[in-house]
Coordinates of C-alpha atoms and ligand atoms in Angstrom, one line a residue:
X1 CA -0.7 -0.3 0.2
X2 CA 1.8 3.5 -1.5
X3 CA 2.2 5.0 1.9
X4 CA -0.3 8.1 2.9
X5 CA -0.1 11.5 1.8
X6 CA 2.1 13.9 3.2
X7 CA 0.0 17.0 4.8
X8 CA 1.2 20.4 4.6
X9 CA -0.2 23.7 4.8
X10 CA 0.4 25.3 1.2
X11 CA 2.5 22.7 -1.8
X12 CA 3.7 24.5 -4.0
X13 CA 4.0 23.9 -7.7
X14 CA 6.4 25.5 -9.2
X15 CA 10.1 26.5 -8.7
X16 CA 10.5 29.9 -10.1
X17 CA 10.3 33.5 -9.3
X18 CA 6.7 33.2 -8.4
X19 CA 7.6 29.5 -6.4
X20 CA 10.6 31.0 -4.8
X21 CA 9.0 34.3 -3.1
X22 CA 5.4 31.8 -1.9
X23 CA 7.7 29.6 -0.4
X24 CA 9.7 32.3 1.8
X25 CA 6.1 34.1 2.6
X26 CA 5.2 30.8 3.9
X27 CA 7.2 29.9 5.8
X28 CA 8.0 33.6 7.1
X29 CA 3.9 33.1 7.7
X30 CA 4.8 30.1 9.8
X31 CA 3.2 28.1 7.2
X32 CA 4.5 24.8 6.2
X33 CA 5.4 24.8 3.1
X34 CA 6.4 22.8 0.1
X35 CA 7.2 23.3 -3.5
X36 CA 8.0 20.3 -5.9
X37 CA 9.7 21.3 -8.8
X38 CA 10.0 19.0 -12.3
X39 CA 13.2 20.5 -12.7
X40 CA 16.2 19.8 -11.6
X41 CA 17.2 23.3 -10.4
X42 CA 15.0 27.3 -10.4
X43 CA 13.8 29.3 -12.1
X44 CA 11.4 28.5 -14.2
X45 CA 11.5 30.4 -17.6
X46 CA 14.5 31.1 -16.9
X47 CA 16.2 27.6 -16.1
X48 CA 14.3 26.6 -19.2
X49 CA 15.1 28.9 -21.9
X50 CA 18.6 29.2 -22.1
X51 CA 18.4 30.0 -26.2
X52 CA 21.0 32.3 -27.7
X53 CA 20.3 36.0 -26.6
X54 CA 17.8 35.3 -24.0
X55 CA 17.4 38.0 -21.8
X56 CA 14.2 39.9 -20.0
X57 CA 12.4 42.6 -22.0
X58 CA 12.1 44.4 -18.4
X59 CA 14.9 46.3 -17.6
X60 CA 16.9 44.7 -15.1
X61 CA 16.6 47.6 -12.1
X62 CA 12.8 46.7 -12.8
X63 CA 12.8 43.3 -13.4
X64 CA 13.9 42.4 -9.3
X65 CA 12.1 41.2 -6.3
X66 CA 11.1 44.5 -4.1
X67 CA 10.3 42.7 -1.2
X68 CA 14.1 42.1 1.0
X69 CA 16.0 45.6 1.2
X70 CA 18.7 44.1 1.4
X71 CA 18.3 42.3 -1.2
X72 CA 17.8 44.9 -3.8
X73 CA 20.6 46.4 -2.6
X74 CA 23.2 43.7 -2.3
X75 CA 22.6 42.5 -5.5
X76 CA 24.1 43.9 -9.2
X77 CA 22.7 43.5 -13.0
X78 CA 26.5 43.8 -14.8
X79 CA 23.5 44.5 -18.2
X80 CA 20.2 46.9 -19.1
X81 CA 18.3 43.8 -19.8
X82 CA 20.1 41.1 -17.6
X83 CA 20.1 37.9 -20.3
X84 CA 19.0 34.1 -19.2
X85 CA 22.4 33.4 -17.4
X86 CA 22.5 35.8 -14.9
X87 CA 18.9 35.7 -14.4
X88 CA 18.4 32.3 -13.3
X89 CA 22.2 33.0 -11.4
X90 CA 20.0 35.7 -9.5
X91 CA 17.1 33.1 -8.8
X92 CA 19.8 30.1 -7.3
X93 CA 21.0 33.3 -5.5
X94 CA 17.5 34.8 -4.2
X95 CA 17.2 30.3 -3.4
X96 CA 20.7 30.4 -1.2
X97 CA 19.9 34.2 0.2
X98 CA 16.7 32.5 2.1
X99 CA 17.5 29.5 2.9
X100 CA 14.9 27.8 0.4
X101 CA 16.5 24.7 -0.7
X102 CA 15.5 22.3 1.9
X103 CA 11.4 23.4 0.4
X104 CA 11.7 22.9 -2.5
X105 CA 11.5 18.7 -4.3
X106 CA 13.1 19.2 -7.3
X107 CA 12.8 16.3 -10.1
X108 CA 8.9 15.9 -9.2
X109 CA 6.4 16.4 -12.0
X110 CA 2.3 16.9 -10.6
X111 CA -0.1 15.2 -12.2
X112 CA -2.8 15.7 -10.7
X113 CA -4.8 16.3 -7.6
X114 CA -8.7 16.0 -6.3
X115 CA -10.7 18.4 -3.7
X116 CA -11.2 16.3 -1.0
X117 CA -14.3 17.6 0.2
X118 CA -14.7 15.5 3.6
X119 CA -10.9 16.5 4.6
X120 CA -11.2 19.5 2.8
X121 CA -7.3 19.6 1.3
X122 CA -6.0 19.4 -1.8
X123 CA -4.6 15.8 -2.1
X124 CA -2.4 15.9 -5.1
X125 CA 0.6 13.8 -6.4
X126 CA 3.5 13.5 -8.4
X127 CA 5.4 11.3 -10.6
X128 CA 7.8 10.1 -8.5
X129 CA 4.1 8.2 -6.4
X130 CA 4.5 11.1 -3.6
X131 CA 1.7 12.1 -1.8
X132 CA 0.7 14.9 -0.3
X133 CA -2.5 16.2 1.6
X134 CA -1.9 20.3 1.4
X135 CA -5.0 22.7 2.5
X136 CA -3.7 25.2 0.2
X137 CA -2.7 24.8 -3.1
X138 CA -0.3 26.8 -5.0
X139 CA 0.2 26.7 -8.9
X140 CA 3.5 29.0 -9.5
X141 CA 3.8 27.0 -12.8
X142 CA 4.0 30.2 -14.6
X143 CA 1.6 31.3 -17.4
X144 CA 4.3 30.8 -20.2
X145 CA 5.4 27.3 -19.6
X146 CA 4.1 24.8 -22.3
X147 CA 5.9 24.5 -24.8
X148 CA 3.9 24.7 -28.2
X149 CA 5.1 22.3 -30.3
X150 CA 3.0 22.6 -33.7
X151 CA 1.8 19.4 -35.3
X152 CA 4.2 20.0 -38.0
X153 CA 2.8 16.9 -40.7
X154 CA 6.1 15.2 -41.1
X155 CA 8.6 16.8 -39.8
X156 CA 10.0 13.2 -38.3
X157 CA 10.7 13.2 -41.7
X158 CA 13.4 15.6 -41.5
X159 CA 17.3 14.5 -40.1
X160 CA 18.6 17.4 -38.4
X161 CA 18.8 18.0 -35.4
X162 CA 15.7 19.2 -33.7
X163 CA 15.9 22.2 -31.4
X164 CA 12.9 23.8 -29.2
X165 CA 13.7 27.7 -27.8
X166 CA 11.8 26.8 -24.9
X167 CA 13.6 23.3 -24.0
X168 CA 16.8 24.7 -24.4
X169 CA 19.8 22.1 -24.2
X170 CA 21.7 23.1 -21.3
X171 CA 25.1 22.2 -23.0
X172 CA 26.3 24.9 -25.5
X173 CA 25.2 24.1 -29.2
X174 CA 27.1 25.1 -32.2
X175 CA 26.2 26.2 -35.3
X176 CA 29.0 27.4 -36.6
X177 CA 29.7 26.2 -39.8
X178 CA 26.1 24.8 -39.8
X179 CA 22.8 25.8 -41.8
X180 CA 20.1 26.4 -39.8
X181 CA 16.2 27.3 -40.0
X182 CA 14.3 29.1 -37.5
X183 CA 9.6 28.9 -37.4
X184 CA 8.6 31.5 -35.8
X185 CA 8.9 35.3 -34.8
X186 CA 7.9 36.0 -31.7
X187 CA 10.4 37.3 -29.3
X188 CA 12.5 34.6 -28.9
X189 CA 12.7 34.3 -32.4
X190 CA 13.8 37.5 -32.6
X191 CA 16.5 37.9 -29.3
X192 CA 17.6 34.3 -31.1
X193 CA 18.2 34.8 -35.2
X194 CA 21.2 37.6 -34.4
X195 CA 23.3 35.4 -32.3
X196 CA 22.4 32.5 -35.1
X197 CA 23.1 34.4 -37.3
X198 CA 26.5 35.7 -36.4
X199 CA 27.6 32.2 -36.0
X200 CA 26.0 30.1 -38.5
X201 CA 26.9 29.3 -42.4
X202 CA 23.4 30.2 -43.1
X203 CA 20.1 30.7 -41.4
X204 CA 16.5 30.4 -43.5
X205 CA 13.8 32.0 -41.3
X206 CA 10.6 31.3 -41.7
X207 CA 7.5 34.2 -40.6
X208 CA 4.5 33.9 -40.3
X209 CA 3.4 37.3 -39.2
X210 CA 5.9 39.9 -39.4
X211 CA 7.2 41.5 -36.4
X212 CA 7.4 45.3 -34.5
X213 CA 10.8 45.4 -32.3
X214 CA 12.2 48.5 -30.6
X215 CA 15.8 48.5 -29.9
X216 CA 17.2 47.5 -26.0
X217 CA 20.0 49.7 -26.3
X218 CA 21.5 47.2 -23.6
X219 CA 25.0 46.9 -22.5
X220 CA 26.8 47.2 -19.8
X221 CA 24.7 49.0 -16.9
X222 CA 25.4 52.4 -16.1
X223 CA 27.0 52.2 -12.2
X224 CA 25.1 56.1 -11.8
X225 CA 22.0 54.8 -13.3
X226 CA 22.4 52.4 -10.7
X227 CA 23.7 54.2 -7.0
X228 CA 20.2 56.8 -8.0
X229 CA 18.3 54.1 -8.6
X230 CA 19.4 51.7 -5.0
X231 CA 19.3 55.1 -3.1
X232 CA 16.5 56.0 -3.5
X233 CA 14.6 52.2 -5.2
X234 CA 11.6 51.6 -2.4
X235 CA 10.1 54.9 -3.8
X236 CA 10.6 53.8 -7.5
X237 CA 9.7 50.7 -7.1
X238 CA 6.4 52.4 -5.4
X239 CA 6.3 54.7 -8.4
X240 CA 6.6 51.4 -11.0
X241 CA 3.5 50.3 -9.3
X242 CA 0.9 54.1 -10.6
X243 CA 1.9 52.1 -14.5
X244 CA -0.2 50.0 -16.0
X245 CA 2.8 47.6 -16.7
X246 CA 3.9 47.9 -13.2
X247 CA 7.2 49.1 -14.8
X248 CA 8.6 52.0 -17.1
X249 CA 8.3 54.8 -14.7
X250 CA 11.9 55.9 -16.0
X251 CA 10.0 57.4 -18.8
X252 CA 5.9 57.6 -17.8
X253 CA 3.5 57.4 -20.1
X254 CA 2.9 60.9 -22.4
X255 CA -0.7 62.4 -22.0
X256 CA -1.2 64.0 -25.3
X257 CA -3.3 61.7 -28.7
X258 CA -0.7 61.0 -31.5
X259 CA -4.0 62.6 -33.2
X260 CA -2.8 65.8 -31.4
X261 CA 0.3 67.3 -33.1
X262 CA 1.4 67.4 -35.6
X263 CA 3.6 65.5 -38.1
X264 CA 6.5 66.1 -37.7
X265 CA 6.0 66.6 -33.9
X266 CA 4.9 63.0 -34.0
X267 CA 7.8 62.1 -35.8
X268 CA 10.4 63.6 -32.9
X269 CA 8.5 62.1 -30.0
X270 CA 8.1 59.1 -31.8
X271 CA 11.7 58.8 -32.5
X272 CA 12.3 60.1 -28.8
X273 CA 11.5 57.8 -27.1
X274 CA 13.5 54.8 -30.2
X275 CA 16.3 56.0 -29.0
X276 CA 15.6 55.4 -25.2
X277 CA 14.6 52.4 -26.4
X278 CA 12.2 49.1 -25.2
X279 CA 8.2 49.2 -24.5
X280 CA 8.2 53.4 -23.7
X281 CA 7.6 53.2 -27.7
X282 CA 4.4 52.4 -26.3
X283 CA 3.5 55.3 -24.2
X284 CA 4.9 57.8 -26.6
X285 CA 0.3 58.7 -26.7
X286 CA -1.7 58.3 -24.8
X287 CA -4.4 56.5 -26.9
X288 CA -2.0 54.3 -28.8
X289 CA -3.7 51.2 -27.6
X290 CA -7.1 52.0 -27.7
X291 CA -7.0 53.8 -31.1
X292 CA -6.5 52.7 -33.8
X293 CA -5.4 55.2 -35.8
X294 CA -3.2 56.7 -33.2
X295 CA -1.9 53.1 -33.1
X296 CA -1.1 53.0 -36.4
X297 CA 0.4 56.2 -36.9
X298 CA 3.0 54.0 -34.6
X299 CA 2.7 50.8 -37.0
X300 CA 4.8 53.2 -39.6
X301 CA 6.8 55.4 -37.7
X302 CA 8.4 50.9 -36.9
X303 CA 7.9 50.1 -40.3
X304 CA 10.2 53.2 -42.0
X305 CA 12.6 52.1 -39.1
X306 CA 12.6 48.6 -40.6
X307 CA 12.4 50.2 -44.3
X308 CA 15.3 52.6 -43.1
X309 CA 17.2 49.5 -41.4
X310 CA 16.9 46.6 -44.0
X311 CA 18.9 47.3 -47.7
X312 CA 17.1 44.6 -49.5
X313 CA 12.6 46.2 -50.8
X314 CA 11.1 43.5 -50.2
X315 CA 12.7 41.8 -47.3
X316 CA 11.8 45.1 -45.7
X317 CA 8.2 45.3 -46.7
X318 CA 8.1 41.4 -46.0
X319 CA 9.5 42.4 -42.8
X320 CA 6.9 44.9 -42.2
X321 CA 3.4 44.3 -39.7
X322 CA 0.2 44.4 -40.3
X323 CA -1.8 44.3 -37.4
X324 CA -1.7 46.7 -34.6
X325 CA 1.8 47.9 -32.5
X326 CA 1.3 46.0 -29.0
X327 CA -1.2 43.5 -29.9
X328 CA 0.7 40.9 -30.1
X329 CA 3.6 41.6 -27.3
X330 CA 6.8 44.0 -28.8
X331 CA 9.7 42.4 -29.2
X332 CA 12.9 44.4 -27.7
X333 CA 15.5 43.7 -29.7
X334 CA 19.3 43.5 -30.1
X335 CA 20.2 43.8 -34.6
X336 CA 16.7 42.0 -35.3
X337 CA 16.4 43.7 -38.4
X338 CA 19.3 44.1 -39.2
X339 CA 20.0 40.3 -39.0
X340 CA 18.9 40.5 -42.2
X341 CA 21.7 42.8 -43.9
X342 CA 23.5 39.6 -43.7
X343 CA 24.7 38.2 -47.2
X344 CA 24.5 34.3 -45.1
X345 CA 20.6 35.4 -43.5
X346 CA 17.4 34.6 -45.7
X347 CA 13.6 34.9 -45.3
X348 CA 10.4 33.1 -45.7
X349 CA 6.8 34.9 -45.4
X350 CA 5.2 31.5 -45.1
X351 CA 2.0 33.3 -45.4
X352 CA 2.7 33.7 -49.5
X353 CA 4.7 30.1 -49.0
X354 CA 2.9 27.6 -46.5
X355 CA 5.3 24.7 -45.4
X356 CA 3.8 21.8 -47.5
X357 CA 6.2 19.5 -45.6
X358 CA 9.8 17.5 -44.7
X359 CA 12.4 16.1 -46.0
X360 CA 15.5 14.4 -44.8
X361 CA 17.6 17.8 -45.8
X362 CA 15.1 20.0 -44.8
X363 CA 11.0 21.6 -45.0
X364 CA 9.5 22.4 -48.1
X365 CA 7.4 25.6 -48.7
X366 CA 5.3 27.0 -51.7
X367 CA 7.7 24.5 -53.8
X368 CA 10.9 25.6 -52.9
X369 CA 13.4 23.5 -50.7
X370 CA 15.1 24.6 -48.3
X371 CA 18.2 22.1 -46.7
X372 CA 19.6 22.8 -43.4
X373 CA 21.2 20.9 -40.6
X374 CA 19.4 21.8 -38.0
X375 CA 16.0 23.2 -37.3
X376 CA 15.2 25.8 -34.5
X377 CA 11.1 25.7 -33.4
X378 CA 10.3 29.0 -32.1
X379 CA 7.2 28.7 -31.9
X380 CA 6.2 30.1 -28.5
X381 CA 4.0 28.6 -25.6
X382 CA 0.7 27.2 -24.9
X383 CA 0.0 30.9 -22.8
X384 CA -1.4 30.9 -19.6
X385 CA -4.1 28.0 -19.8
X386 CA -0.9 24.9 -21.4
X387 CA 0.3 23.6 -18.3
X388 CA -2.4 23.2 -15.8
X389 CA -4.7 21.6 -18.4
X390 CA -1.7 19.2 -18.5
X391 CA -2.6 18.2 -15.2
X392 CA -5.4 15.6 -13.9
X393 CA -6.8 18.8 -11.1
X394 CA -10.1 18.0 -9.9
X395 CA -12.3 20.7 -8.4
X396 CA -15.8 19.7 -5.8
X397 CA -17.7 17.0 -6.7
X398 CA -14.9 15.4 -8.9
X399 CA -15.2 18.3 -11.7
X400 CA -13.1 18.1 -13.5
X401 CA -10.5 22.2 -14.7
X402 CA -10.6 20.8 -18.2
X403 CA -14.5 20.9 -18.5
X404 CA -15.0 23.9 -16.2
X405 CA -12.7 25.9 -18.5
X406 CA -13.7 24.1 -22.1
X407 CA -14.9 27.7 -23.6
X408 CA -12.5 29.5 -22.2
X409 CA -10.2 29.9 -18.6
X410 CA -12.7 30.7 -16.1
X411 CA -11.5 32.6 -13.0
X412 CA -12.0 35.2 -10.5
X413 CA -9.4 37.7 -10.0
X414 CA -6.8 36.0 -11.9
X415 CA -6.4 33.8 -8.5
X416 CA -8.8 31.9 -7.7
X417 CA -11.0 29.0 -10.3
X418 CA -14.9 28.7 -8.7
X419 CA -15.4 25.1 -7.5
X420 CA -11.6 24.6 -6.5
X421 CA -10.9 26.0 -3.4
X422 CA -8.2 26.8 -1.5
X423 CA -6.5 26.8 -4.6
X424 CA -4.9 29.8 -6.1
X425 CA -3.4 30.4 -9.5
X426 CA -0.5 32.8 -10.3
X427 CA 0.1 34.7 -12.7
X428 CA -3.1 33.5 -14.4
X429 CA -5.3 33.8 -16.8
X430 CA -7.3 36.9 -15.8
X431 CA -4.3 38.3 -13.9
X432 CA -2.3 41.4 -15.4
X433 CA 1.0 39.8 -15.1
X434 CA 1.0 39.5 -18.8
X435 CA 1.0 42.9 -19.2
X436 CA 3.3 43.5 -16.6
X437 CA 7.1 43.3 -15.3
X438 CA 5.6 40.0 -14.1
X439 CA 7.7 40.1 -10.7
X440 CA 5.9 42.5 -9.3
X441 CA 2.5 40.9 -10.7
X442 CA 3.9 38.0 -8.7
X443 CA 5.1 40.2 -5.3
X444 CA 1.2 41.4 -6.0
X445 CA -0.2 37.7 -5.9
X446 CA 1.0 36.3 -3.8
X447 CA 1.9 38.9 -0.8
X448 CA -2.6 39.0 -2.1
X449 CA -3.3 34.9 -1.4
X450 CA -0.5 35.1 2.0
X451 CA -2.8 37.7 3.4
X452 CA -5.6 35.8 2.4
X453 CA -4.6 32.4 3.8
X454 CA -3.7 34.7 6.7
X455 CA -7.6 35.7 7.2
X456 CA -8.6 32.6 7.5
X457 CA -6.8 31.2 10.0
X458 CA -7.8 34.0 11.8
X459 CA -11.3 33.8 11.5
X460 CA -11.0 30.3 11.9
X461 CA -12.4 29.4 8.4
X462 CA -11.0 26.9 6.8
X463 CA -12.1 27.7 2.6
X464 CA -12.1 30.2 0.3
X465 CA -14.4 29.9 -3.3
X466 CA -15.1 32.4 -5.9
X467 CA -18.9 32.2 -6.5
X468 CA -19.2 31.0 -10.2
X469 CA -21.3 34.8 -10.3
X470 CA -18.2 36.7 -9.1
X471 CA -15.8 34.4 -11.2
X472 CA -18.8 35.2 -14.6
X473 CA -18.5 38.7 -14.5
X474 CA -14.8 38.9 -13.4
X475 CA -14.1 37.6 -16.8
X476 CA -17.1 39.8 -18.5
X477 CA -14.8 42.4 -17.0
X478 CA -11.6 41.5 -18.4
X479 CA -13.0 40.5 -22.0
X480 CA -14.6 44.6 -21.6
X481 CA -11.6 46.3 -20.4
X482 CA -9.8 44.7 -23.5
X483 CA -13.2 45.6 -26.1
X484 CA -11.5 48.9 -25.2
X485 CA -8.4 48.7 -26.7
X486 CA -6.9 47.4 -29.9
X487 CA -5.9 43.5 -28.0
X488 CA -8.7 42.1 -30.5
X489 CA -7.3 43.5 -33.6
X490 CA -4.5 40.5 -34.3
X491 CA -3.9 36.4 -33.3
X492 CA -2.1 36.8 -29.9
X493 CA -1.4 33.9 -27.5
X494 CA -3.2 36.6 -25.0
X495 CA -6.5 34.5 -26.6
X496 CA -5.5 31.8 -27.3
X497 CA -5.3 32.1 -31.3
X498 CA -1.5 30.8 -31.8
X499 CA -3.1 27.2 -30.6
X500 CA -4.8 25.3 -32.9
X501 CA -8.1 24.3 -31.3
X502 CA -8.0 27.1 -28.5
X503 CA -11.2 28.5 -27.2
X504 CA -10.7 32.0 -28.0
X505 CA -11.3 34.3 -25.1
X506 CA -9.0 36.7 -24.3
X507 CA -7.3 36.1 -20.8
X508 CA -5.0 39.1 -19.4
X509 CA -6.4 41.8 -17.5
X510 CA -4.7 44.8 -19.0
X511 CA -3.9 48.3 -16.5
X512 CA -2.2 47.0 -13.4
X513 CA -2.0 49.3 -11.2
X514 CA -7.2 48.7 -11.0
X515 CA -7.3 45.9 -11.1
X516 CA -3.9 45.4 -7.5
X517 CA -7.4 48.6 -6.4
X518 CA -9.9 46.2 -7.5
X519 CA -7.7 42.9 -5.2
X520 CA -7.6 45.1 -2.2
X521 CA -11.0 45.8 -2.6
X522 CA -12.5 42.5 -1.6
X523 CA -10.3 42.1 1.0
X524 CA -11.3 44.3 2.7
X525 CA -14.9 44.0 1.9
X526 CA -14.3 40.4 3.9
X527 CA -13.5 38.7 0.4
X528 CA -16.7 40.1 -1.7
X529 CA -17.4 37.2 -4.3
X530 CA -16.0 33.7 -2.4
X531 CA -18.0 31.9 0.1
X532 CA -15.5 31.7 3.3
X533 CA -17.0 28.7 5.0
Ligands
NA7_601 P1 5.8 33.6 -29.4 O1 6.1 35.3 -29.5 O2 4.4 33.5 -29.6 O3 6.1 33.8 -31.7 C1 6.2 33.1 -31.6 C2 6.0 32.4 -33.1 O4 6.3 31.4 -33.9 C3 5.2 33.1 -34.3 O5 5.8 34.0 -34.6 C4 3.7 32.2 -34.9 O6 3.4 32.9 -35.4 C5 5.5 32.0 -34.8 N1 3.9 30.6 -34.7 C6 3.5 29.5 -34.1 N2 2.9 28.9 -34.4 C7 3.5 28.2 -35.9 C8 3.4 27.7 -36.8 N3 2.7 26.1 -36.7 N4 3.9 27.8 -38.0 C9 4.6 29.2 -38.5 N5 4.8 29.9 -37.1 C10 4.9 30.0 -36.2 O7 7.1 32.7 -28.8 P2 8.3 33.7 -28.2 O8 8.2 32.4 -27.5 O9 9.4 34.0 -29.4 O10 7.2 34.7 -27.4 C11 6.6 34.6 -25.0 C12 6.9 35.5 -25.0 O11 7.9 35.2 -24.3 C13 7.1 36.6 -25.5 O12 5.1 36.7 -25.3 C14 7.2 37.3 -24.0 O13 6.4 37.6 -23.0 C15 8.3 36.7 -23.5 P3 2.4 33.9 -35.2 O14 2.7 35.1 -35.1 O15 1.1 33.1 -34.4 O16 1.6 33.8 -36.7

């Protein structure tokens, strides 16, 4: 007979930034908490996404924990936008600094969990055969943790190496002298392509949708800038809390419409932000995200940058996107468009020349044979829902999450799911995480969850469960907010549109400060919209 499940107060799934902070916070609160992690190390996203050029697209001084003043003072980032190895070092530093490793079970993958109504606990099981009985289950698996491996018919025919950016090998991959194909032109590809292009003998990029990319202007972190931030780190974090994405207070959005200035002024204002680099371009005017006409002006600004960068006019036009800028997550790049000026790089437009099949040497697209030694799938993720839906999670009455989410990921506050009591989802659908500096969102979510657990304990309550009405209202709210923006005007992973057959439902909520306020109000009202028992 298998041993009886081990009791824990909080079972946390995933040892990325969310899992690490949840473990730390739970322990501080006197709770017995355990993290289970499928990988053999901490870091989540930064553990798995080791492709060449992988780096954060939010400035390092912002993309870091704020919960511990000594941590943020002691840690030194070497670059304006930290690369993956440095981010992984940071995650490991956090794990060691707060003595978290003994609370993490590595190489252990959650298979599923059932809510036991009688015991009012989650009975969770892992592939190791271990089982736990947990009062609270915190899904800290990350919104971008299930790689999207499209079902390319005949891919097995290809005799060369196939790599996915989100499951990159731990040992160095050397493309020197090789011919490489890359499918995809999202953030991962935009970062990887310039690095691969510089190393490989030949690179063929297969593009389904052209991408907007704004320069990172990355470089060593300026010592004076770092000292300035550190001198007032708390105030800096506070200012970021007031930003729509929880970051970017160094360059707050302008408050005027793109339609209210002359063409020359507009160009100059876009140019100023282009020179600074990063996401700030979308804050050049107040209406770029809400007014398609204003948005189109920003699109054309970037298209003109592409035309000015890429010397072959036909290639430049193929690289010019037609969807609204920002509708798919904006890419932050280092030399992406210029890569197409290299003699060893060619672009294949899959809309004009769809993939017809794979051969031992490569693939056929639009009747043309393309040969390569290695193929990189930079095809993204089954975002926000993929990881949870692979698990066998059953709430009250044995209801499967797959059934509850059949028409889309219902949730309340992006943190809870009706009928799945005491289960918290971090950075999931309905939260603002995808539009924010995700570490800011993670800290917010986990503080909210920890406060909620403390409230239940202080009031002698065993469970918290969202009502179906609160859930329905909340999902409608997320979609109403999205409908006021340009976010419904393209096929993004925010909508689930990148995965064939996935229900089309807008998942993230736009607007971090209002979200934080709403979560606080719900708590202040004794957890309005929930049943507490
Ligand atoms: P993304 O941004 O989802 O990009 C994936 C890319 O792969 C994108 O260009 C897709 O084209 C392309 N793709 C996906 N499926 C296919 C198929 N079947 N055929 C051809 N091309 C395909 O993922 P990333 O990993 O780059 O970035 C994810 C997030 O990580 C990013 O938003 C940041 O938050 C960090 P599509 O645009 O769907 O036509």
